[in-house]
Coordinates of C-alpha atoms in Angstrom, one line a residue:
M1 CA -11.2 16.0 -36.3
T2 CA -12.4 12.6 -35.1
N3 CA -10.3 11.0 -32.3
R4 CA -9.8 7.4 -31.5
R5 CA -12.4 7.5 -28.8
Q6 CA -15.1 9.0 -31.0
L7 CA -14.1 6.5 -33.8
L8 CA -14.5 3.6 -31.4
T9 CA -17.8 4.8 -30.2
G10 CA -19.1 5.2 -33.8
L11 CA -17.8 1.7 -34.7
A12 CA -19.4 0.2 -31.6
T13 CA -22.8 1.8 -32.3
A14 CA -22.6 0.7 -35.9
A15 CA -21.8 -2.8 -34.8
L16 CA -25.1 -3.1 -33.1
S17 CA -27.4 -4.9 -35.5
M18 CA -31.1 -4.2 -35.4
S19 CA -31.7 -7.4 -33.4
I20 CA -29.1 -6.3 -30.7
L21 CA -30.7 -2.9 -30.5
Q22 CA -34.2 -4.4 -30.1
R23 CA -32.9 -6.9 -27.5
A24 CA -31.1 -4.0 -25.6
A25 CA -34.4 -2.0 -25.7
A26 CA -36.4 -5.0 -24.5
Q27 CA -34.0 -6.1 -21.8
H28 CA -33.1 -2.5 -20.8
F29 CA -29.3 -3.3 -21.0
V30 CA -26.5 -4.1 -23.4
E31 CA -24.6 -7.4 -23.3
A32 CA -20.8 -7.3 -23.5
K33 CA -20.8 -10.6 -25.4
D34 CA -22.4 -8.8 -28.4
F35 CA -19.0 -7.1 -29.0
G36 CA -17.1 -10.3 -29.2
L37 CA -16.0 -10.5 -25.4
D38 CA -15.3 -14.1 -24.8
A39 CA -14.2 -15.7 -21.5
A40 CA -12.5 -18.5 -23.4
D41 CA -10.2 -15.9 -25.0
T42 CA -7.1 -15.6 -22.8
G43 CA -5.6 -12.8 -24.8
D44 CA -6.1 -9.0 -24.4
Q45 CA -9.8 -8.0 -25.0
S46 CA -9.4 -4.3 -24.1
S47 CA -10.6 -2.9 -27.5
K48 CA -13.7 -5.1 -27.5
F49 CA -14.6 -4.1 -23.9
Q50 CA -14.0 -0.4 -24.6
M51 CA -16.4 -0.6 -27.5
A52 CA -19.1 -2.2 -25.3
V53 CA -18.6 0.4 -22.6
D54 CA -18.9 3.2 -25.2
A55 CA -21.9 1.8 -26.8
A56 CA -23.7 1.3 -23.5
A57 CA -23.0 4.9 -22.7
A58 CA -24.2 6.1 -26.1
L59 CA -27.3 4.1 -25.8
Q60 CA -27.9 5.1 -22.1
Q61 CA -28.3 1.5 -21.2
P62 CA -26.4 -0.5 -18.5
L63 CA -23.7 -2.8 -19.7
S64 CA -24.0 -6.5 -18.5
L65 CA -20.9 -8.6 -18.3
A66 CA -21.4 -12.4 -18.1
A67 CA -19.5 -14.7 -15.7
G68 CA -15.9 -15.4 -16.8
T69 CA -12.5 -13.9 -16.8
Y70 CA -11.6 -11.2 -19.3
Q71 CA -8.1 -9.6 -19.6
V72 CA -8.4 -5.9 -20.1
S73 CA -6.6 -2.7 -19.2
N74 CA -6.8 1.1 -19.6
I75 CA -10.5 1.1 -20.3
T76 CA -11.6 4.7 -20.1
I77 CA -14.9 6.1 -18.9
G78 CA -15.8 9.7 -19.5
R79 CA -19.5 9.9 -19.6
P80 CA -22.5 8.4 -17.6
V81 CA -22.7 4.6 -17.7
T82 CA -23.6 1.6 -15.5
I83 CA -21.6 -1.6 -15.7
R84 CA -22.9 -4.7 -14.0
G85 CA -21.2 -8.0 -13.6
A86 CA -22.9 -11.4 -13.1
Q87 CA -21.5 -13.5 -10.3
G88 CA -18.0 -14.5 -11.3
A89 CA -17.5 -11.7 -13.8
T90 CA -13.8 -10.9 -13.6
L91 CA -11.6 -8.2 -15.2
R92 CA -8.0 -9.3 -15.1
M93 CA -5.3 -6.7 -15.3
G94 CA -3.6 -6.5 -18.7
P95 CA -0.5 -4.6 -19.6
G96 CA -1.7 -1.1 -18.8
D97 CA -1.7 1.1 -15.6
A98 CA -5.2 0.4 -14.5
I99 CA -8.2 -1.9 -15.4
L100 CA -10.8 0.9 -15.4
A101 CA -10.1 4.5 -15.5
L102 CA -12.9 7.1 -14.8
S103 CA -12.1 10.7 -15.7
D104 CA -13.9 14.0 -15.9
C105 CA -17.4 12.3 -15.7
G106 CA -20.4 11.8 -13.5
D107 CA -23.3 9.4 -12.8
V108 CA -21.2 6.2 -13.2
V109 CA -22.1 2.9 -11.5
V110 CA -19.7 -0.1 -11.2
D111 CA -21.5 -3.0 -9.7
G112 CA -20.7 -6.6 -9.1
L113 CA -17.3 -6.9 -10.8
T114 CA -14.1 -8.6 -9.8
F115 CA -10.9 -6.7 -10.5
D116 CA -7.8 -9.0 -10.5
G117 CA -4.4 -7.6 -10.7
S118 CA -2.7 -11.0 -10.8
D119 CA -1.0 -10.4 -14.2
A120 CA 0.4 -7.1 -12.9
L121 CA 2.4 -8.4 -10.0
G122 CA 5.7 -6.6 -9.9
R123 CA 4.3 -3.5 -11.6
D124 CA 2.9 -0.5 -9.7
G125 CA -0.6 0.7 -10.7
T126 CA -4.2 0.6 -9.6
L127 CA -7.1 -1.6 -10.4
L128 CA -9.7 1.2 -10.5
S129 CA -8.7 4.8 -11.1
I130 CA -11.2 7.6 -10.6
T131 CA -10.3 11.3 -11.3
N132 CA -12.6 14.4 -11.2
A133 CA -15.7 12.3 -11.1
Q134 CA -19.0 13.2 -9.4
R135 CA -21.9 11.0 -8.3
V136 CA -19.9 7.8 -8.7
T137 CA -21.0 4.5 -7.1
V138 CA -18.7 1.5 -6.8
Q139 CA -20.5 -1.4 -5.1
N140 CA -20.5 -5.1 -4.5
C141 CA -17.0 -5.5 -6.2
N142 CA -14.0 -7.5 -5.4
F143 CA -10.5 -6.1 -5.8
L144 CA -7.7 -8.8 -5.7
R145 CA -3.9 -8.9 -5.9
A146 CA -3.1 -5.4 -6.8
A147 CA 0.6 -4.6 -7.3
G148 CA -0.1 -1.0 -6.2
T149 CA -3.5 0.4 -5.1
G150 CA -6.9 -1.2 -5.2
I151 CA -9.0 2.0 -5.8
R152 CA -7.3 5.3 -6.3
A153 CA -9.7 8.3 -6.3
H154 CA -8.7 11.9 -6.9
N155 CA -11.4 14.6 -6.5
M156 CA -14.2 12.0 -6.3
Q157 CA -17.7 12.6 -5.0
G158 CA -19.8 9.4 -4.4
R159 CA -19.7 6.0 -2.7
I160 CA -17.5 3.0 -2.3
E161 CA -19.7 0.5 -0.7
N162 CA -19.9 -3.2 0.2
C163 CA -16.7 -4.1 -1.7
A164 CA -14.0 -6.6 -0.7
L165 CA -10.3 -5.7 -1.2
S166 CA -7.5 -8.1 -0.3
D167 CA -3.9 -8.8 -1.0
I168 CA -3.1 -5.2 -2.1
A169 CA 0.6 -4.4 -2.3
D170 CA 0.1 -0.8 -1.1
T171 CA -3.3 0.7 -0.1
A172 CA -6.7 -0.8 -0.5
I173 CA -8.5 2.6 -1.0
H174 CA -6.6 5.9 -1.4
A175 CA -8.9 8.9 -1.8
N176 CA -7.1 12.3 -2.3
D177 CA -8.9 15.7 -2.4
S178 CA -12.3 14.2 -2.1
G179 CA -15.6 16.1 -2.5
G180 CA -17.6 14.2 0.1
I181 CA -16.8 10.6 -0.5
E182 CA -18.6 7.8 1.5
I183 CA -16.6 4.6 2.1
L184 CA -19.1 2.2 3.7
G185 CA -19.4 -1.5 4.6
N186 CA -16.3 -2.7 2.9
T187 CA -14.0 -5.6 3.8
I188 CA -10.3 -4.9 3.5
A189 CA -7.6 -7.5 4.3
R190 CA -3.8 -8.1 3.8
C191 CA -2.5 -4.8 2.5
G192 CA 1.2 -3.8 2.4
N193 CA 1.0 -0.2 3.7
G194 CA -2.6 1.0 4.3
G195 CA -6.2 0.1 4.5
I196 CA -8.0 3.4 3.8
R197 CA -6.3 6.7 3.2
V198 CA -8.2 10.0 3.0
W199 CA -5.7 12.7 2.1
R200 CA -5.6 16.2 0.7
S201 CA -2.9 18.0 -1.2
Q202 CA -3.5 21.0 1.1
S203 CA -5.4 21.2 4.3
G204 CA -9.2 21.9 3.7
P205 CA -12.7 20.7 4.0
D206 CA -13.2 17.1 2.8
G207 CA -16.4 15.8 4.5
S208 CA -15.7 12.1 3.9
R209 CA -17.5 9.5 5.9
L210 CA -16.0 6.0 6.7
W211 CA -18.5 3.8 8.3
G212 CA -19.0 0.1 9.0
N213 CA -15.8 -1.2 7.3
R214 CA -13.9 -4.3 8.4
I215 CA -10.1 -3.8 8.1
S216 CA -7.4 -6.4 9.0
D217 CA -3.8 -7.4 8.6
I218 CA -2.2 -4.1 7.5
D219 CA 1.6 -4.2 7.2
W220 CA 4.2 -1.5 6.7
V221 CA 6.4 -2.9 3.9
A222 CA 7.5 0.6 2.8
G223 CA 8.7 1.3 6.4
G224 CA 8.6 4.8 8.0
N225 CA 7.4 6.0 11.4
G226 CA 3.7 6.2 11.0
Q227 CA 2.8 7.1 7.5
N228 CA 2.4 3.4 6.7
G229 CA 0.9 0.5 8.6
N230 CA -2.5 2.1 9.4
G231 CA -6.0 0.8 9.1
I232 CA -7.4 4.2 8.4
N233 CA -5.3 7.3 7.8
V234 CA -6.6 10.8 7.4
F235 CA -4.1 13.5 6.4
R236 CA -5.0 17.3 6.1
A237 CA -8.6 16.4 5.4
D238 CA -11.1 18.3 7.6
N239 CA -14.7 17.4 8.7
V240 CA -14.2 13.7 8.4
S241 CA -16.3 11.1 10.3
I242 CA -14.9 7.7 11.1
S243 CA -17.4 5.5 12.9
D244 CA -18.3 1.8 13.7
N245 CA -15.3 0.3 11.9
H246 CA -13.7 -3.0 13.0
I247 CA -10.0 -2.8 12.7
V248 CA -7.6 -5.6 13.6
N249 CA -3.9 -6.3 13.5
C250 CA -2.4 -3.1 12.0
A251 CA 1.4 -2.7 12.2
F252 CA 1.0 0.9 13.4
S253 CA -2.3 2.6 14.2
A254 CA -5.9 1.3 13.7
I255 CA -6.9 5.0 13.1
R256 CA -4.3 7.8 12.5
L257 CA -5.3 11.5 12.1
N258 CA -2.6 13.8 10.9
A259 CA -3.1 17.6 10.6
T260 CA -6.9 17.3 10.6
K261 CA -9.6 19.6 11.9
N262 CA -13.1 18.7 13.2
T263 CA -12.7 14.9 12.9
R264 CA -15.0 12.5 14.7
V265 CA -13.8 9.0 15.6
T266 CA -16.6 7.2 17.3
G267 CA -17.7 3.7 18.1
N268 CA -14.8 1.9 16.5
H269 CA -13.4 -1.6 17.5
C270 CA -9.7 -1.5 17.4
Q271 CA -7.7 -4.6 18.3
D272 CA -4.0 -5.5 18.2
S273 CA -2.3 -2.4 16.9
G274 CA 1.5 -2.4 16.8
E275 CA 1.8 1.2 17.9
V276 CA -0.7 3.8 19.1
S277 CA -4.1 2.5 18.4
I278 CA -6.0 5.8 17.8
F279 CA -3.6 8.8 17.1
S280 CA -4.4 12.4 16.5
E281 CA -1.2 14.2 15.8
F282 CA 0.7 17.1 14.2
G283 CA -1.3 20.3 13.9
F284 CA -4.7 18.7 14.5
S285 CA -7.6 20.6 16.1
G286 CA -11.2 19.7 17.0
S287 CA -10.8 15.9 17.4
I288 CA -13.6 14.0 19.0
I289 CA -12.6 10.5 20.1
S290 CA -15.4 8.7 21.8
D291 CA -17.0 5.4 22.6
N292 CA -14.2 3.4 21.0
L293 CA -13.0 0.0 22.3
I294 CA -9.2 -0.6 22.1
D295 CA -8.0 -4.1 23.1
G296 CA -4.3 -4.8 22.6
A297 CA -1.9 -2.1 21.4
A298 CA 1.5 -0.6 22.2
A299 CA -0.5 2.6 23.4
G300 CA -4.2 3.4 23.5
I301 CA -5.1 6.9 22.4
S302 CA -2.8 9.9 21.7
M303 CA -3.9 13.5 21.2
T304 CA -0.4 15.1 21.3
N305 CA 2.1 17.2 19.4
F306 CA 1.2 20.5 21.0
N307 CA 4.8 21.5 19.9
D308 CA 3.4 21.4 16.3
G309 CA 0.1 23.0 17.1
G310 CA -1.9 19.8 18.0
R311 CA -4.8 21.0 20.3
L312 CA -8.5 21.0 21.0
S313 CA -9.9 17.5 21.7
V314 CA -12.5 15.5 23.5
C315 CA -11.7 11.9 24.6
Q316 CA -14.8 10.4 26.2
G317 CA -16.3 7.0 26.9
N318 CA -13.5 4.8 25.5
I319 CA -12.3 1.5 26.8
V320 CA -8.6 0.9 26.6
R321 CA -7.3 -2.4 27.8
N322 CA -4.5 -5.1 27.5
L323 CA -1.7 -3.0 26.2
L324 CA 1.7 -4.4 25.3
E325 CA 5.0 -3.9 27.2
R326 CA 6.6 -2.5 24.1
S327 CA 5.8 -1.8 20.4
P328 CA 7.0 -4.5 18.0
N329 CA 7.6 -1.9 15.3
N330 CA 8.5 1.4 16.9
P331 CA 11.0 1.3 19.8
D332 CA 10.2 5.0 20.7
T333 CA 6.7 4.1 21.8
V334 CA 6.2 3.4 25.5
P335 CA 2.9 2.0 26.9
Y336 CA 0.2 4.4 28.0
G337 CA -3.6 4.3 27.9
I338 CA -4.4 7.9 27.0
G339 CA -2.0 10.8 26.2
V340 CA -3.2 14.4 25.9
E341 CA -1.5 17.8 25.9
A342 CA -3.6 20.9 25.0
D343 CA -7.1 22.3 25.3
A344 CA -8.6 18.9 25.9
A345 CA -11.2 17.1 28.1
V346 CA -10.6 13.4 29.0
T347 CA -13.7 12.2 30.8
G348 CA -15.6 9.0 31.5
N349 CA -13.0 6.5 30.0
V350 CA -12.1 3.1 31.4
I351 CA -8.4 2.1 31.2
E352 CA -7.2 -1.3 32.4
G353 CA -4.1 -3.4 32.2
V354 CA -1.4 -0.9 31.0
P355 CA 2.2 -1.9 31.8
G356 CA 3.0 1.8 31.9
T357 CA 0.8 4.9 32.7
G358 CA -2.9 4.9 32.4
I359 CA -3.3 8.7 31.5
V360 CA -0.4 10.9 30.6
I361 CA -1.2 14.7 30.8
G362 CA 1.4 16.9 29.1
W363 CA 5.0 16.4 28.2
G364 CA 7.6 18.9 29.6
P365 CA 6.3 22.3 28.8
Y366 CA 3.8 21.1 26.4
L367 CA 0.6 21.3 28.5
R368 CA -2.3 23.7 28.4
D369 CA -5.8 23.6 29.8
V370 CA -6.5 19.9 30.2
L371 CA -9.5 18.5 32.2
V372 CA -9.2 14.8 33.3
N373 CA -12.3 13.8 35.2
D374 CA -14.5 10.8 36.1
N375 CA -12.2 8.2 34.6
M376 CA -11.6 4.7 35.8
V377 CA -7.9 3.7 35.7
R378 CA -7.3 0.1 36.8
Q379 CA -4.2 -2.1 37.1
C380 CA -1.7 0.2 35.5
T381 CA 1.9 0.6 36.6
I382 CA 1.2 4.3 37.2
G383 CA -2.4 5.6 37.2
I384 CA -2.1 9.2 36.1
S385 CA 0.9 11.3 35.4
V386 CA 0.9 15.2 34.9
S387 CA 3.7 17.4 33.7
V388 CA 4.9 20.1 36.2
A389 CA 8.0 21.0 34.1
P390 CA 8.8 24.7 33.8
G391 CA 6.5 26.3 31.3
A392 CA 3.7 23.7 31.7
G393 CA 0.2 25.0 31.7
H394 CA -2.9 24.2 33.8
A395 CA -4.5 20.8 34.4
L396 CA -7.5 19.8 36.6
I397 CA -7.5 16.2 37.8
S398 CA -10.7 15.4 39.6
D399 CA -13.2 12.7 40.6
N400 CA -11.2 9.8 39.0
V401 CA -11.0 6.3 40.4
V402 CA -7.5 4.9 40.4
S403 CA -7.4 1.2 41.4
G404 CA -4.6 -1.4 41.8
S405 CA -1.7 0.7 40.6
G406 CA 1.5 -1.3 40.5
E407 CA 3.8 1.6 41.6
H408 CA 2.1 4.9 42.0
A409 CA -1.5 6.2 41.6
I410 CA -1.2 9.9 40.7
V411 CA 2.3 11.5 40.1
A412 CA 3.9 14.7 39.0
A413 CA 6.6 14.5 36.4
Q414 CA 9.2 16.7 34.7
W415 CA 9.8 15.0 31.4
D416 CA 10.8 11.5 32.4
E417 CA 11.6 12.2 36.0
I418 CA 8.9 11.7 38.7
V419 CA 9.2 14.6 41.1
S420 CA 6.1 13.7 43.2
Q421 CA 5.0 10.1 43.9
D422 CA 1.8 11.2 45.6
L423 CA 0.5 14.2 43.8
P424 CA -2.8 14.6 45.9
A425 CA -0.6 15.0 49.0
D426 CA 1.9 17.4 47.3
A427 CA -0.5 19.4 45.1
D428 CA 0.2 22.7 46.9
Q429 CA 3.7 22.5 45.6
F430 CA 2.6 22.8 42.0
S431 CA 0.7 25.9 41.0
N432 CA -0.2 24.5 37.5
V433 CA -2.1 21.5 38.8
A434 CA -5.4 21.3 40.7
V435 CA -6.3 17.9 42.2
A436 CA -9.6 17.1 43.8
G437 CA -12.0 14.3 44.7
N438 CA -10.1 11.4 43.3
S439 CA -10.5 8.0 44.8
I440 CA -7.4 5.9 45.1
I441 CA -7.9 2.2 45.9

């Protein structure tokens, strides 16, 4: 039985006159205008655009869209096709749930289009939906004024590259259950709840790479205590790499990892975060956080939640500076440069200008096997604090330089209470802590 999709494809192919076929063969592409698509038409042109897409796929030729604005929605793509837009080619959101919807397909390229959700304000939805799709490339596109999500990808393998996404009510790019997605060189600005989210329904290998993106002005209009307001958020997705991104002015974290394994966060520029700038939390293991620059935040780097299984991390070569006295969005956050709890090495970092503690080692009994060495801690209220509460595990604090502390250089604490203001002098009193070779200026 012939379904509507097959009928439209047949009609589209039949609509191609011999001259159109000859021109397509000579030009090596199909023109959308041959199917009646007209920028002067302000009404819905979804059926015309669907026929053009289906015909290009059937002919195995790229579809070319001329400059202009076309109102379309729920355009479905289920087979290999390339769609390219001339400069100024704009698809404006019609009455549907998405502008384009890729599903159960592969080898699709979307290049040079502007997706505009202005007519969908007040309605949730997504500008580009991708589901169960392999070898997909979305490049050189603009995504504007989405009432929900800019790009929503489920079980996608491919690339989202060199796109601009702005004024997105929820999240610019939300990738769930990915199969090795690459999100590279995009510019993201003014989003209601998130910049880039890489999530999984259940914990497991993901392999996404997020590199060279510019993210700014991420709000948290949906509220909450950390699930919103982040530039990059990775949840349950393992083996993810986050590198060389520029992330500014996020309501909560520039980068937030939740229940991840084997995640690398390297070489990122993080500025003006409203809470913890880089956060690895709740059941994580194997986080490498290195060579990042953090300037302005309520707290710098956190690798904590040992009470929920958070463990195993390296924090190396980062600069953390100019922290706030309090978080503008989370009153529970106190200022600290680096916080760590279990099975971790904190080495070679520079921390400066913290109106709190430079390095916090453990919290109550939540401390096990932590190495803190060769760090520079300058101009903090307290340089380094380590937990000596009953049940706390071992920590080695060695060869650090602690300079210009406002109150104390290296202290021992039981929860919030300081029980030694001069830990190097009192170290023999605490069997779980070794202190050696530190320089206090």
